[in-house]
Amino acid sequence: MDVVFVEKILRVQPNVKKLYLLLRASDAHSASQRLHNEVISKDLFRVVREKLGANLNSLISEKVTPVAGDITCKNLGVKDSNLVERMWREVDVVVNLAATTNFEERYDVALLLNTLGAKLVLDFAKKCANIKMLLHISTG
Ligand SMILES: NC(=O)c1ccc[n+]([C@@H]2O[C@H](COP(=O)([O-])OP(=O)(O)OC[C@H]3O[C@@H](n4cnc5c(N)ncnc54)[C@H](OP(=O)(O)O)[C@@H]3O)[C@@H](O)[C@H]2O)c1
């Protein structure tokens, strides 16, 4: 769903100033690789790629910042303290769609991600000075 979300923002809301996209990754480089390999290169981006052509890459570099993190950790697992502080200053909308969707997930794993993780996202959103909305997506 994160792929759908990023594509839709770039296609219908390209005026968005910045999209910090949190991805599970060990560092900024692998987060950036995941963004390119698992998000932007998907077929779903065909429409926006045809619409923007070569401008798509510059739009992505300008607007989308991949962030290595993990929502089950404090400060969403973002290790770069300058980046965390920048996010606290700039972010006004937080969208959480990270979850395990396995209905037979181990109890501790599901609790850690879908319950504690959601709480840690809320804690992070509360630290954003200009927060206007926290959107939490789930099934139940
Ligand atoms: N798909 C639907 O039709 C649908 C309908 C209604 C509601 N929903 C709800 O929408 C939410 C997302 O569903 P989905 O279909 O997008 O599920 P999904 O494809 O399994 O995506 C879940 C995402 O969460 C990420 N994630 C897992 N653990 C994480 C962590 N600790 N920190 C950061 N990210 C983590 C996963 O990243 P990795 O790639 O690193 O594993 C993955 O990208 C769920 O709450 C689901 O119940 C989905």
PDB file of C-alpha atoms and ligand atoms in Angstrom:
ATOM      1  CA  MET A   1       0.000   0.000   0.000  1.00  0.00           C
ATOM      2  CA  ASP A   2       2.977   2.322   0.555  1.00  0.00           C
ATOM      3  CA  VAL A   3       3.677   2.082  -3.189  1.00  0.00           C
ATOM      4  CA  VAL A   4       0.101   3.120  -3.983  1.00  0.00           C
ATOM      5  CA  PHE A   5       0.327   5.969  -1.491  1.00  0.00           C
ATOM      6  CA  VAL A   6       3.565   7.427  -2.903  1.00  0.00           C
ATOM      7  CA  GLU A   7       2.344   7.128  -6.496  1.00  0.00           C
ATOM      8  CA  LYS A   8      -0.957   8.831  -5.696  1.00  0.00           C
ATOM      9  CA  ILE A   9       0.714  11.718  -3.869  1.00  0.00           C
ATOM     10  CA  LEU A  10       3.139  12.363  -6.739  1.00  0.00           C
ATOM     11  CA  ARG A  11       0.402  12.075  -9.371  1.00  0.00           C
ATOM     12  CA  VAL A  12      -2.432  14.062  -7.813  1.00  0.00           C
ATOM     13  CA  GLN A  13      -0.710  16.161  -5.169  1.00  0.00           C
ATOM     14  CA  PRO A  14       2.701  17.074  -6.633  1.00  0.00           C
ATOM     15  CA  ASN A  15       2.615  20.345  -4.674  1.00  0.00           C
ATOM     16  CA  VAL A  16       3.313  18.444  -1.490  1.00  0.00           C
ATOM     17  CA  LYS A  17       6.482  20.007  -0.129  1.00  0.00           C
ATOM     18  CA  LYS A  18       8.205  16.892   1.158  1.00  0.00           C
ATOM     19  CA  LEU A  19       7.366  13.265   1.770  1.00  0.00           C
ATOM     20  CA  TYR A  20       9.507  11.495   4.343  1.00  0.00           C
ATOM     21  CA  LEU A  21       9.064   7.828   3.513  1.00  0.00           C
ATOM     22  CA  LEU A  22      10.070   5.571   6.401  1.00  0.00           C
ATOM     23  CA  LEU A  23      11.346   2.210   5.201  1.00  0.00           C
ATOM     24  CA  ARG A  24      12.863  -0.637   7.156  1.00  0.00           C
ATOM     25  CA  ALA A  25      16.511  -0.479   6.195  1.00  0.00           C
ATOM     26  CA  SER A  26      19.896  -0.540   7.888  1.00  0.00           C
ATOM     27  CA  ASP A  27      20.992   2.884   6.629  1.00  0.00           C
ATOM     28  CA  ALA A  28      20.095   5.785   4.333  1.00  0.00           C
ATOM     29  CA  HIS A  29      21.693   4.100   1.330  1.00  0.00           C
ATOM     30  CA  SER A  30      19.632   0.918   1.623  1.00  0.00           C
ATOM     31  CA  ALA A  31      16.482   2.966   2.312  1.00  0.00           C
ATOM     32  CA  SER A  32      17.150   4.814  -0.935  1.00  0.00           C
ATOM     33  CA  GLN A  33      17.717   1.513  -2.749  1.00  0.00           C
ATOM     34  CA  ARG A  34      14.411   0.166  -1.415  1.00  0.00           C
ATOM     35  CA  LEU A  35      12.648   3.329  -2.579  1.00  0.00           C
ATOM     36  CA  HIS A  36      13.962   2.846  -6.111  1.00  0.00           C
ATOM     37  CA  ASN A  37      13.737  -0.943  -6.364  1.00  0.00           C
ATOM     38  CA  GLU A  38      10.485  -1.599  -4.511  1.00  0.00           C
ATOM     39  CA  VAL A  39       8.505   1.596  -5.021  1.00  0.00           C
ATOM     40  CA  ILE A  40       9.419   3.796  -7.979  1.00  0.00           C
ATOM     41  CA  SER A  41      10.348   1.025 -10.402  1.00  0.00           C
ATOM     42  CA  LYS A  42       6.925  -0.623 -10.012  1.00  0.00           C
ATOM     43  CA  ASP A  43       4.533  -0.761 -12.986  1.00  0.00           C
ATOM     44  CA  LEU A  44       2.109   1.308 -10.965  1.00  0.00           C
ATOM     45  CA  PHE A  45       4.319   4.322 -11.678  1.00  0.00           C
ATOM     46  CA  ARG A  46       3.801   3.961 -15.434  1.00  0.00           C
ATOM     47  CA  VAL A  47       1.063   6.610 -15.581  1.00  0.00           C
ATOM     48  CA  VAL A  48       2.988   9.213 -13.604  1.00  0.00           C
ATOM     49  CA  ARG A  49       6.175   8.299 -15.532  1.00  0.00           C
ATOM     50  CA  GLU A  50       4.393   8.903 -18.852  1.00  0.00           C
ATOM     51  CA  LYS A  51       2.892  12.126 -17.521  1.00  0.00           C
ATOM     52  CA  LEU A  52       6.136  13.593 -16.180  1.00  0.00           C
ATOM     53  CA  GLY A  53       8.774  11.852 -18.301  1.00  0.00           C
ATOM     54  CA  ALA A  54      12.308  12.765 -17.238  1.00  0.00           C
ATOM     55  CA  ASN A  55      10.878  15.195 -14.670  1.00  0.00           C
ATOM     56  CA  LEU A  56       9.740  12.268 -12.524  1.00  0.00           C
ATOM     57  CA  ASN A  57      13.260  11.594 -11.258  1.00  0.00           C
ATOM     58  CA  SER A  58      13.859  15.205 -10.289  1.00  0.00           C
ATOM     59  CA  LEU A  59      10.407  15.385  -8.680  1.00  0.00           C
ATOM     60  CA  ILE A  60      11.259  12.307  -6.618  1.00  0.00           C
ATOM     61  CA  SER A  61      14.677  13.606  -5.575  1.00  0.00           C
ATOM     62  CA  GLU A  62      13.141  16.921  -4.635  1.00  0.00           C
ATOM     63  CA  LYS A  63      10.042  15.626  -2.824  1.00  0.00           C
ATOM     64  CA  VAL A  64      10.662  12.129  -1.510  1.00  0.00           C
ATOM     65  CA  THR A  65      13.174  11.548   1.260  1.00  0.00           C
ATOM     66  CA  PRO A  66      13.662   7.882   2.090  1.00  0.00           C
ATOM     67  CA  VAL A  67      14.253   7.424   5.799  1.00  0.00           C
ATOM     68  CA  ALA A  68      15.723   4.267   7.310  1.00  0.00           C
ATOM     69  CA  GLY A  69      13.649   3.346  10.332  1.00  0.00           C
ATOM     70  CA  ASP A  70      11.407   0.974  12.189  1.00  0.00           C
ATOM     71  CA  ILE A  71       8.145   1.970  13.846  1.00  0.00           C
ATOM     72  CA  THR A  72       8.684  -0.428  16.744  1.00  0.00           C
ATOM     73  CA  CYS A  73      11.603   1.692  17.972  1.00  0.00           C
ATOM     74  CA  LYS A  74      11.767   5.024  19.757  1.00  0.00           C
ATOM     75  CA  ASN A  75      11.843   7.975  17.311  1.00  0.00           C
ATOM     76  CA  LEU A  76      10.718   5.442  14.682  1.00  0.00           C
ATOM     77  CA  GLY A  77      14.217   3.989  14.702  1.00  0.00           C
ATOM     78  CA  VAL A  78      15.654   7.010  12.896  1.00  0.00           C
ATOM     79  CA  LYS A  79      19.269   7.145  14.052  1.00  0.00           C
ATOM     80  CA  ASP A  80      20.294  10.452  12.495  1.00  0.00           C
ATOM     81  CA  SER A  81      19.359  12.982  15.192  1.00  0.00           C
ATOM     82  CA  ASN A  82      19.529  15.936  12.769  1.00  0.00           C
ATOM     83  CA  LEU A  83      17.036  14.193  10.523  1.00  0.00           C
ATOM     84  CA  VAL A  84      14.713  13.415  13.445  1.00  0.00           C
ATOM     85  CA  GLU A  85      14.750  17.061  14.493  1.00  0.00           C
ATOM     86  CA  ARG A  86      14.141  18.212  10.922  1.00  0.00           C
ATOM     87  CA  MET A  87      11.149  15.880  10.729  1.00  0.00           C
ATOM     88  CA  TRP A  88       9.800  17.186  14.047  1.00  0.00           C
ATOM     89  CA  ARG A  89      10.052  20.714  12.650  1.00  0.00           C
ATOM     90  CA  GLU A  90       8.661  20.064   9.160  1.00  0.00           C
ATOM     91  CA  VAL A  91       6.178  17.199   9.284  1.00  0.00           C
ATOM     92  CA  ASP A  92       2.537  18.273   9.487  1.00  0.00           C
ATOM     93  CA  VAL A  93       0.824  15.037   8.443  1.00  0.00           C
ATOM     94  CA  VAL A  94       1.803  11.557   9.624  1.00  0.00           C
ATOM     95  CA  VAL A  95       0.392   8.534   7.809  1.00  0.00           C
ATOM     96  CA  ASN A  96       0.958   5.119   9.357  1.00  0.00           C
ATOM     97  CA  LEU A  97       0.306   2.121   7.173  1.00  0.00           C
ATOM     98  CA  ALA A  98       2.995  -0.141   8.597  1.00  0.00           C
ATOM     99  CA  ALA A  99       1.539  -3.323  10.032  1.00  0.00           C
ATOM    100  CA  THR A 100       1.534  -7.042   9.984  1.00  0.00           C
ATOM    101  CA  THR A 101      -1.552  -8.174   8.136  1.00  0.00           C
ATOM    102  CA  ASN A 102      -1.081 -11.820   9.000  1.00  0.00           C
ATOM    103  CA  PHE A 103      -4.154 -12.868  10.986  1.00  0.00           C
ATOM    104  CA  GLU A 104      -2.192 -15.815  12.383  1.00  0.00           C
ATOM    105  CA  GLU A 105       0.828 -13.743  13.378  1.00  0.00           C
ATOM    106  CA  ARG A 106       2.691 -14.585  16.582  1.00  0.00           C
ATOM    107  CA  TYR A 107       1.014 -12.662  19.390  1.00  0.00           C
ATOM    108  CA  ASP A 108       4.171 -10.835  20.539  1.00  0.00           C
ATOM    109  CA  VAL A 109       5.080  -9.815  16.967  1.00  0.00           C
ATOM    110  CA  ALA A 110       1.557  -8.514  16.240  1.00  0.00           C
ATOM    111  CA  LEU A 111       1.403  -6.679  19.576  1.00  0.00           C
ATOM    112  CA  LEU A 112       4.814  -5.083  19.041  1.00  0.00           C
ATOM    113  CA  LEU A 113       4.057  -3.853  15.532  1.00  0.00           C
ATOM    114  CA  ASN A 114       0.318  -3.188  15.361  1.00  0.00           C
ATOM    115  CA  THR A 115      -0.183  -1.905  18.921  1.00  0.00           C
ATOM    116  CA  LEU A 116       3.100  -0.637  20.371  1.00  0.00           C
ATOM    117  CA  GLY A 117       4.285   0.491  16.916  1.00  0.00           C
ATOM    118  CA  ALA A 118       1.077   2.499  16.452  1.00  0.00           C
ATOM    119  CA  LYS A 119       1.643   4.087  19.892  1.00  0.00           C
ATOM    120  CA  LEU A 120       5.236   4.993  18.988  1.00  0.00           C
ATOM    121  CA  VAL A 121       3.984   6.599  15.765  1.00  0.00           C
ATOM    122  CA  LEU A 122       1.529   8.610  17.873  1.00  0.00           C
ATOM    123  CA  ASP A 123       4.366   9.642  20.218  1.00  0.00           C
ATOM    124  CA  PHE A 124       6.412  10.740  17.208  1.00  0.00           C
ATOM    125  CA  ALA A 125       3.497  12.715  15.732  1.00  0.00           C
ATOM    126  CA  LYS A 126       3.001  14.515  19.063  1.00  0.00           C
ATOM    127  CA  LYS A 127       6.581  15.778  18.854  1.00  0.00           C
ATOM    128  CA  CYS A 128       5.979  17.347  15.421  1.00  0.00           C
ATOM    129  CA  ALA A 129       5.595  21.043  16.131  1.00  0.00           C
ATOM    130  CA  ASN A 130       3.247  21.659  13.193  1.00  0.00           C
ATOM    131  CA  ILE A 131       1.244  18.444  13.258  1.00  0.00           C
ATOM    132  CA  LYS A 132      -2.227  18.765  11.740  1.00  0.00           C
ATOM    133  CA  MET A 133      -3.213  15.162  11.274  1.00  0.00           C
ATOM    134  CA  LEU A 134      -2.215  11.611  12.139  1.00  0.00           C
ATOM    135  CA  LEU A 135      -3.776   9.094   9.781  1.00  0.00           C
ATOM    136  CA  HIS A 136      -3.588   5.510  11.020  1.00  0.00           C
ATOM    137  CA  ILE A 137      -4.589   2.844   8.535  1.00  0.00           C
ATOM    138  CA  SER A 138      -5.611  -0.582   9.762  1.00  0.00           C
ATOM    139  CA  THR A 139      -8.159  -3.292   9.169  1.00  0.00           C
ATOM    140  CA  GLY A 140     -10.137  -3.494  12.371  1.00  0.00           C
TER     141      GLY A 140
HETATM  142  N1  LIG B   1      -4.270  -3.976   1.421  1.00  0.00           N
HETATM  143  C1  LIG B   1      -5.557  -3.828   1.702  1.00  0.00           C
HETATM  144  O1  LIG B   1      -6.442  -4.138   0.886  1.00  0.00           O
HETATM  145  C2  LIG B   1      -6.004  -3.246   3.027  1.00  0.00           C
HETATM  146  C3  LIG B   1      -7.354  -3.005   3.239  1.00  0.00           C
HETATM  147  C4  LIG B   1      -7.766  -2.464   4.449  1.00  0.00           C
HETATM  148  C5  LIG B   1      -6.841  -2.149   5.422  1.00  0.00           C
HETATM  149  N2  LIG B   1      -5.532  -2.408   5.191  1.00  0.00           N
HETATM  150  C6  LIG B   1      -4.600  -2.087   6.274  1.00  0.00           C
HETATM  151  O2  LIG B   1      -3.599  -1.218   5.787  1.00  0.00           O
HETATM  152  C7  LIG B   1      -2.378  -1.467   6.486  1.00  0.00           C
HETATM  153  C8  LIG B   1      -1.281  -1.783   5.478  1.00  0.00           C
HETATM  154  O3  LIG B   1      -1.648  -2.923   4.726  1.00  0.00           O
HETATM  155  P1  LIG B   1      -0.849  -3.397   3.442  1.00  0.00           P
HETATM  156  O4  LIG B   1      -1.764  -4.192   2.607  1.00  0.00           O
HETATM  157  O5  LIG B   1      -0.144  -2.225   2.855  1.00  0.00           O
HETATM  158  O6  LIG B   1       0.207  -4.373   4.132  1.00  0.00           O
HETATM  159  P2  LIG B   1       1.634  -4.796   3.598  1.00  0.00           P
HETATM  160  O7  LIG B   1       1.678  -4.797   2.124  1.00  0.00           O
HETATM  161  O8  LIG B   1       2.001  -6.032   4.367  1.00  0.00           O
HETATM  162  O9  LIG B   1       2.553  -3.588   4.061  1.00  0.00           O
HETATM  163  C9  LIG B   1       2.902  -3.414   5.378  1.00  0.00           C
HETATM  164  C10 LIG B   1       4.109  -2.527   5.376  1.00  0.00           C
HETATM  165  O10 LIG B   1       4.503  -2.328   6.725  1.00  0.00           O
HETATM  166  C11 LIG B   1       5.905  -2.304   6.721  1.00  0.00           C
HETATM  167  N3  LIG B   1       6.419  -2.613   8.050  1.00  0.00           N
HETATM  168  C12 LIG B   1       6.309  -3.782   8.724  1.00  0.00           C
HETATM  169  N4  LIG B   1       6.920  -3.682   9.902  1.00  0.00           N
HETATM  170  C13 LIG B   1       7.438  -2.440   9.974  1.00  0.00           C
HETATM  171  C14 LIG B   1       8.194  -1.750  10.947  1.00  0.00           C
HETATM  172  N5  LIG B   1       8.514  -2.317  12.119  1.00  0.00           N
HETATM  173  N6  LIG B   1       8.564  -0.475  10.700  1.00  0.00           N
HETATM  174  C15 LIG B   1       8.242   0.109   9.532  1.00  0.00           C
HETATM  175  N7  LIG B   1       7.524  -0.482   8.567  1.00  0.00           N
HETATM  176  C16 LIG B   1       7.134  -1.757   8.788  1.00  0.00           C
HETATM  177  C17 LIG B   1       6.308  -3.383   5.731  1.00  0.00           C
HETATM  178  O11 LIG B   1       7.611  -3.123   5.348  1.00  0.00           O
HETATM  179  P3  LIG B   1       8.630  -4.272   4.866  1.00  0.00           P
HETATM  180  O12 LIG B   1       8.566  -4.188   3.371  1.00  0.00           O
HETATM  181  O13 LIG B   1       9.929  -3.844   5.433  1.00  0.00           O
HETATM  182  O14 LIG B   1       8.149  -5.592   5.395  1.00  0.00           O
HETATM  183  C18 LIG B   1       5.297  -3.132   4.625  1.00  0.00           C
HETATM  184  O15 LIG B   1       5.756  -2.178   3.705  1.00  0.00           O
HETATM  185  C19 LIG B   1      -2.652  -2.652   7.430  1.00  0.00           C
HETATM  186  O16 LIG B   1      -2.955  -2.132   8.707  1.00  0.00           O
HETATM  187  C20 LIG B   1      -3.860  -3.298   6.803  1.00  0.00           C
HETATM  188  O17 LIG B   1      -4.610  -3.991   7.777  1.00  0.00           O
HETATM  189  C21 LIG B   1      -5.073  -2.928   4.022  1.00  0.00           C
END
